[in-house]
CSV table of C-alpha atoms in Angstrom, one decimal:
chain,number,residue,atom,x,y,z
A,1,MET,CA,-9.1,10.1,2.6
A,2,PRO,CA,-9.7,8.0,-0.6
A,3,THR,CA,-13.2,7.3,-1.6
A,4,LEU,CA,-14.8,4.0,-2.5
A,5,THR,CA,-15.5,5.1,-6.0
A,6,ARG,CA,-11.9,6.2,-6.6
A,7,ILE,CA,-10.5,2.9,-5.4
A,8,CYS,CA,-13.0,0.7,-7.3
A,9,THR,CA,-12.7,2.7,-10.5
A,10,ALA,CA,-8.9,2.7,-10.4
A,11,VAL,CA,-8.6,-1.0,-9.8
A,12,ALA,CA,-11.4,-2.1,-12.1
A,13,ALA,CA,-9.9,-0.1,-14.9
A,14,LEU,CA,-6.7,-2.1,-14.8
A,15,LEU,CA,-7.8,-5.6,-14.2
A,16,THR,CA,-10.4,-8.3,-14.9
A,17,ILE,CA,-11.0,-11.2,-12.6
A,18,ASN,CA,-9.0,-13.5,-14.9
A,19,GLU,CA,-6.0,-11.4,-14.2
A,20,VAL,CA,-6.1,-11.6,-10.5
A,21,LEU,CA,-6.7,-15.4,-10.0
A,22,PRO,CA,-5.2,-17.3,-8.4
A,23,ILE,CA,-4.8,-14.8,-5.5
A,24,VAL,CA,-4.7,-17.3,-2.6
A,25,GLN,CA,-2.0,-19.8,-2.0
A,26,GLY,CA,-2.1,-22.8,0.2
A,27,ALA,CA,1.5,-22.8,1.7
A,28,LYS,CA,1.7,-22.0,5.4
A,29,LEU,CA,4.6,-20.2,7.0
A,30,PRO,CA,6.0,-20.8,10.5
A,31,ASN,CA,4.4,-17.6,12.0
A,32,GLN,CA,0.7,-17.3,12.0
A,33,PRO,CA,-1.6,-14.4,12.8
A,34,ARG,CA,-3.3,-14.4,16.2
A,35,PRO,CA,-6.5,-12.6,17.2
A,36,TYR,CA,-5.9,-9.3,18.9
A,37,LEU,CA,-8.1,-7.3,21.3
A,38,VAL,CA,-7.6,-3.6,21.2
A,39,SER,CA,-7.1,-2.3,24.7
A,40,PHE,CA,-6.2,1.3,25.6
A,41,ASP,CA,-3.7,1.7,28.3
A,42,LYS,CA,-5.6,3.4,31.2
A,43,ALA,CA,-2.4,5.3,32.3
A,44,ILE,CA,-2.0,6.7,28.8
A,45,VAL,CA,-5.7,7.7,28.6
A,46,GLU,CA,-5.4,9.5,31.9
A,47,ASP,CA,-2.2,11.2,30.7
A,48,ILE,CA,-4.0,12.4,27.5
A,49,ARG,CA,-6.8,13.8,29.6
A,50,LEU,CA,-4.5,15.5,32.0
A,51,ARG,CA,-2.4,17.1,29.2
A,52,ALA,CA,-5.6,18.3,27.5
A,53,SER,CA,-7.0,19.7,30.7
A,54,ASP,CA,-3.8,21.7,31.3
A,55,PHE,CA,-4.0,23.4,27.9
A,56,ARG,CA,-3.8,27.2,28.0
A,57,PRO,CA,-4.5,29.2,24.8
A,58,THR,CA,-2.3,32.1,23.7
A,59,ALA,CA,-3.6,35.6,23.7
A,60,ASN,CA,-6.0,36.5,20.9
A,61,ILE,CA,-4.5,38.7,18.2
A,62,ASP,CA,-6.6,41.2,16.3
A,63,VAL,CA,-6.1,39.6,12.9
A,64,PRO,CA,-8.4,37.9,10.4
A,65,VAL,CA,-9.5,34.4,11.7
A,66,TRP,CA,-7.1,31.6,10.8
A,67,SER,CA,-4.6,34.1,9.2
A,68,ASP,CA,-2.1,33.5,12.0
A,69,GLY,CA,-2.9,30.0,13.1
A,70,ALA,CA,-5.9,28.3,14.7
A,71,PRO,CA,-8.0,30.6,16.9
A,72,GLY,CA,-7.7,30.1,20.6
A,73,SER,CA,-11.4,29.3,21.0
A,74,ASN,CA,-11.1,26.4,18.5
A,75,LEU,CA,-8.1,24.9,20.4
A,76,THR,CA,-9.8,25.4,23.7
A,77,SER,CA,-12.8,23.5,22.4
A,78,ILE,CA,-10.7,20.7,21.1
A,79,ALA,CA,-8.8,20.4,24.4
A,80,LYS,CA,-12.0,20.3,26.4
A,81,TYR,CA,-13.3,17.5,24.1
A,82,TRP,CA,-10.3,15.3,24.7
A,83,ALA,CA,-10.1,16.1,28.4
A,84,SER,CA,-13.7,15.4,29.3
A,85,GLU,CA,-16.0,14.5,26.4
A,86,PHE,CA,-14.3,11.8,24.2
A,87,ASP,CA,-15.4,8.3,25.3
A,88,PHE,CA,-12.3,6.2,25.0
A,89,GLY,CA,-14.1,3.1,26.3
A,90,LYS,CA,-16.9,3.4,23.7
A,91,PHE,CA,-14.4,3.9,20.9
A,92,GLU,CA,-12.4,0.9,22.0
A,93,ASN,CA,-15.6,-1.2,22.0
A,94,GLU,CA,-16.5,0.1,18.5
A,95,ILE,CA,-13.3,-0.8,16.8
A,96,ASN,CA,-13.2,-4.2,18.5
A,97,SER,CA,-16.8,-4.9,17.5
A,98,ASN,CA,-16.7,-3.6,13.9
A,99,PHE,CA,-13.3,-4.9,12.7
A,100,SER,CA,-11.3,-8.1,13.0
A,101,HIS,CA,-7.9,-7.4,14.6
A,102,TYR,CA,-4.8,-9.6,14.5
A,103,ILE,CA,-1.2,-9.5,15.4
A,104,THR,CA,1.6,-11.6,13.8
A,105,THR,CA,5.3,-12.0,13.9
A,106,VAL,CA,7.3,-11.5,10.7
A,107,SER,CA,10.8,-12.8,10.2
A,108,PRO,CA,13.8,-10.3,10.3
A,109,PRO,CA,13.5,-8.3,7.1
A,110,GLY,CA,17.2,-8.1,6.3
A,111,ASP,CA,20.7,-7.4,7.4
A,112,ALA,CA,19.9,-3.7,8.2
A,113,TYR,CA,17.3,-4.8,10.7
A,114,ASN,CA,17.9,-8.4,11.8
A,115,ARG,CA,15.2,-8.7,14.4
A,116,SER,CA,11.7,-10.1,14.1
A,117,LEU,CA,8.7,-7.7,14.1
A,118,ASP,CA,5.3,-7.9,15.6
A,119,ILE,CA,2.7,-6.3,13.4
A,120,HIS,CA,-0.9,-5.5,14.3
A,121,PHE,CA,-3.4,-5.4,11.4
A,122,ILE,CA,-7.1,-5.3,10.5
A,123,HIS,CA,-8.2,-8.1,8.2
A,124,GLN,CA,-11.7,-8.0,6.8
A,125,ILE,CA,-12.6,-10.8,4.5
A,126,SER,CA,-15.3,-10.4,1.8
A,127,ARG,CA,-17.9,-13.1,1.2
A,128,ARG,CA,-17.5,-12.5,-2.6
A,129,ARG,CA,-15.5,-15.4,-4.2
A,130,ASP,CA,-14.0,-12.9,-6.7
A,131,ALA,CA,-12.8,-10.5,-4.0
A,132,ILE,CA,-9.4,-9.0,-4.5
A,133,PRO,CA,-6.9,-8.6,-1.6
A,134,ILE,CA,-5.9,-5.0,-1.0
A,135,LEU,CA,-3.1,-3.9,1.3
A,136,PHE,CA,-3.5,-0.5,2.9
A,137,LEU,CA,-0.4,1.4,4.1
A,138,HIS,CA,-1.2,4.5,6.2
A,139,GLY,CA,0.8,7.7,6.6
A,140,TRP,CA,2.4,9.8,9.3
A,141,PRO,CA,1.1,10.4,11.9
A,142,SER,CA,-1.7,7.9,11.5
A,143,THR,CA,-2.7,4.2,12.0
A,144,SER,CA,-4.7,1.5,10.4
A,145,LEU,CA,-7.8,3.1,11.7
A,146,GLU,CA,-7.4,5.7,8.9
A,147,TRP,CA,-9.0,3.2,6.6
A,148,THR,CA,-12.0,2.1,8.7
A,149,LYS,CA,-14.5,4.5,7.0
A,150,ILE,CA,-14.0,2.8,3.6
A,151,ILE,CA,-13.2,-0.8,4.5
A,152,PRO,CA,-16.8,-1.9,5.1
A,153,SER,CA,-18.0,-0.7,1.6
A,154,LEU,CA,-15.0,-2.3,-0.1
A,155,VAL,CA,-15.5,-5.6,1.6
A,156,THR,CA,-19.3,-5.5,1.0
A,157,PRO,CA,-19.9,-3.2,-2.0
A,158,PRO,CA,-23.3,-1.5,-2.3
A,159,ASN,CA,-24.0,-3.4,-5.6
A,160,GLY,CA,-22.6,-6.3,-7.6
A,161,SER,CA,-21.2,-4.1,-10.3
A,162,LEU,CA,-18.4,-2.9,-8.1
A,163,PRO,CA,-15.4,-5.1,-7.3
A,164,ALA,CA,-15.1,-6.5,-3.7
A,165,PHE,CA,-12.0,-6.6,-1.7
A,166,HIS,CA,-10.4,-8.5,1.2
A,167,ALA,CA,-9.0,-5.6,3.2
A,168,ILE,CA,-5.6,-5.8,5.0
A,169,ALA,CA,-4.6,-2.7,7.0
A,170,PRO,CA,-1.5,-3.0,9.1
A,171,ASP,CA,-0.1,-0.5,11.5
A,172,LEU,CA,3.5,0.5,10.6
A,173,PRO,CA,5.9,-0.6,13.4
A,174,GLY,CA,5.7,2.0,16.1
A,175,TYR,CA,2.3,3.3,15.1
A,176,GLY,CA,-1.1,2.3,16.4
A,177,PHE,CA,-0.9,-1.1,18.0
A,178,SER,CA,2.3,-2.4,16.3
A,179,PRO,CA,5.2,-2.3,18.8
A,180,ALA,CA,8.0,0.0,17.9
A,181,PRO,CA,11.2,-1.3,16.4
A,182,THR,CA,13.9,-2.0,19.0
A,183,ALA,CA,16.9,-0.9,16.9
A,184,GLY,CA,17.8,1.3,13.9
A,185,GLY,CA,17.8,0.2,10.3
A,186,LEU,CA,14.1,-0.3,9.7
A,187,GLY,CA,13.7,1.6,6.5
A,188,PRO,CA,11.2,1.5,3.6
A,189,LYS,CA,12.9,-1.6,2.1
A,190,GLU,CA,12.7,-3.5,5.4
A,191,HIS,CA,9.1,-2.4,5.8
A,192,ALA,CA,8.3,-3.8,2.3
A,193,ILE,CA,9.8,-7.2,3.1
A,194,ALA,CA,7.9,-7.3,6.4
A,195,PHE,CA,4.5,-6.5,4.8
A,196,ALA,CA,5.2,-9.0,1.9
A,197,ASP,CA,5.8,-11.6,4.6
A,198,LEU,CA,2.5,-10.6,6.3
A,199,MET,CA,0.6,-11.1,3.0
A,200,GLN,CA,2.2,-14.5,2.5
A,201,GLN,CA,1.1,-15.5,6.0
A,202,LEU,CA,-2.4,-14.6,5.0
A,203,GLY,CA,-2.1,-16.7,1.9
A,204,TYR,CA,-2.4,-13.9,-0.7
A,205,ASN,CA,0.1,-14.2,-3.5
A,206,ARG,CA,-1.3,-11.4,-5.6
A,207,TYR,CA,-2.8,-8.2,-4.3
A,208,VAL,CA,-3.4,-4.5,-4.8
A,209,VAL,CA,-1.5,-1.9,-2.7
A,210,TYR,CA,-3.0,1.4,-1.7
A,211,SER,CA,-0.7,3.8,0.0
A,212,THR,CA,-0.6,7.3,1.3
A,213,ASP,CA,2.1,9.6,2.8
A,214,LEU,CA,4.7,7.6,4.7
A,215,GLY,CA,3.3,4.4,3.4
A,216,SER,CA,4.0,5.5,-0.2
A,217,PRO,CA,7.8,4.8,-0.2
A,218,VAL,CA,7.1,1.5,1.5
A,219,ALA,CA,4.7,0.6,-1.3
A,220,HIS,CA,7.2,1.6,-3.9
A,221,GLN,CA,9.7,-0.8,-2.4
A,222,ILE,CA,7.1,-3.5,-2.5
A,223,LEU,CA,6.6,-2.8,-6.2
A,224,GLU,CA,10.3,-3.0,-6.8
A,225,LYS,CA,11.1,-6.1,-4.8
A,226,PHE,CA,7.8,-8.1,-5.3
A,227,SER,CA,6.4,-6.8,-8.6
A,228,GLN,CA,5.2,-10.2,-9.7
A,229,ARG,CA,2.8,-10.2,-6.7
A,230,ILE,CA,1.3,-6.7,-7.3
A,231,ILE,CA,-1.9,-6.3,-9.3
A,232,ASN,CA,-2.0,-2.6,-9.1
A,233,HIS,CA,-0.7,0.2,-6.9
A,234,ILE,CA,-2.6,3.4,-6.1
A,235,THR,CA,-1.2,6.3,-4.1
A,236,ASP,CA,-2.7,9.7,-3.1
A,237,PHE,CA,0.7,11.0,-1.8
A,238,PHE,CA,1.0,14.5,-3.1
A,239,LEU,CA,4.7,15.0,-3.1
A,240,ILE,CA,7.1,12.8,-5.1
A,241,ALA,CA,10.6,14.3,-5.7
A,242,PRO,CA,11.8,14.1,-9.4
A,243,ASN,CA,14.9,11.9,-9.8
A,244,SER,CA,18.0,12.8,-11.7
A,245,THR,CA,16.6,11.5,-15.0
A,246,ASP,CA,13.5,13.6,-14.5
A,247,GLN,CA,15.6,16.7,-13.9
A,248,ALA,CA,17.7,16.0,-16.9
A,249,ARG,CA,14.6,15.7,-19.2
A,250,TYR,CA,13.3,18.9,-17.6
A,251,ALA,CA,16.5,20.7,-18.4
A,252,ALA,CA,16.4,19.4,-22.0
A,253,LYS,CA,12.8,20.5,-22.3
A,254,THR,CA,11.6,16.9,-23.1
A,255,THR,CA,9.2,16.5,-20.1
A,256,THR,CA,5.5,16.4,-20.8
A,257,ALA,CA,3.4,19.5,-20.1
A,258,GLU,CA,2.1,17.8,-17.0
A,259,GLU,CA,5.6,16.9,-15.8
A,260,THR,CA,6.8,20.4,-16.5
A,261,ALA,CA,4.0,22.0,-14.5
A,262,TYR,CA,4.6,19.6,-11.6
A,263,ILE,CA,8.4,20.3,-11.5
A,264,ASN,CA,7.6,24.1,-11.8
A,265,SER,CA,5.3,23.8,-8.8
A,266,LEU,CA,7.9,22.0,-6.8
A,267,ASP,CA,10.4,24.7,-7.6
A,268,TYR,CA,8.0,27.3,-6.4
A,269,PHE,CA,7.3,25.2,-3.3
A,270,GLY,CA,11.0,25.0,-2.7
A,271,THR,CA,11.3,28.8,-2.3
A,272,TYR,CA,10.0,28.4,1.3
A,273,PRO,CA,12.9,28.0,3.6
A,274,GLN,CA,11.8,24.8,5.3
A,275,ILE,CA,11.1,22.9,2.1
A,276,PRO,CA,14.6,21.9,0.9
A,277,ALA,CA,15.0,19.7,4.0
A,278,VAL,CA,11.6,18.1,3.4
A,279,MET,CA,12.5,17.4,-0.3
A,280,GLU,CA,15.9,16.0,0.7
A,281,SER,CA,14.3,13.6,3.2
A,282,ILE,CA,11.7,12.5,0.6
A,283,THR,CA,14.5,11.9,-2.0
A,284,TYR,CA,16.3,9.9,0.6
A,285,ILE,CA,13.5,7.6,1.5
A,286,TYR,CA,12.7,6.9,-2.1
């Protein structure tokens, strides 16, 4: 999880307030966000509790703790927590009370996916006039709630020396409270167009993008297609596959020491049998 200091430092180092204004535009689009009340489906909640209560641990093996997976006692404790201790109603009330939720419809993002999309998102507006819009893109398997621990301090920083932000945290389609896509073809490029549409609906014509994991290739597509709108992009995704140009420079020994170390580490990582498929999928989505 990113920290407030990391985000503020990274953004502040690359911009001044003169560089980010104007960040709000007056044009209105046909689709407009509507307030959204988070409501957990009672049938799904009961199904989660039932599945958790049916958990049966495997037999304990006489090996050092965690050397062969999670201990049965840990998993049993987690299952008990979800089956009988976690208060879904309390959590539902907390996320509704502490954050402003909306849902909006975005236009079809292209020929590959020619249907409109409904997107749920958190939108917390700072009182600071110099606040900078920041679009958060979560990973897999996660939701917009991933960002709720840092959003309050970004919207209302602890002191005036830190930049303030308007926080926009959508759920990717099919995650959290955003309905799943109804057809194939919704790739990173289409996600990028959809989220750029969302930011236009909110009136933000310049903004920062912070991405992680699955949100990272979406953010890269936003940078490629809408570069004039992006103030800065920050990602904490740990695995970016070198492209053909990178590999050619590596073979010619013209990569930097840092790049060389990174490619060497990926080569070692690739000695594990399951990793080539992972790397191939990452190369594809980028």
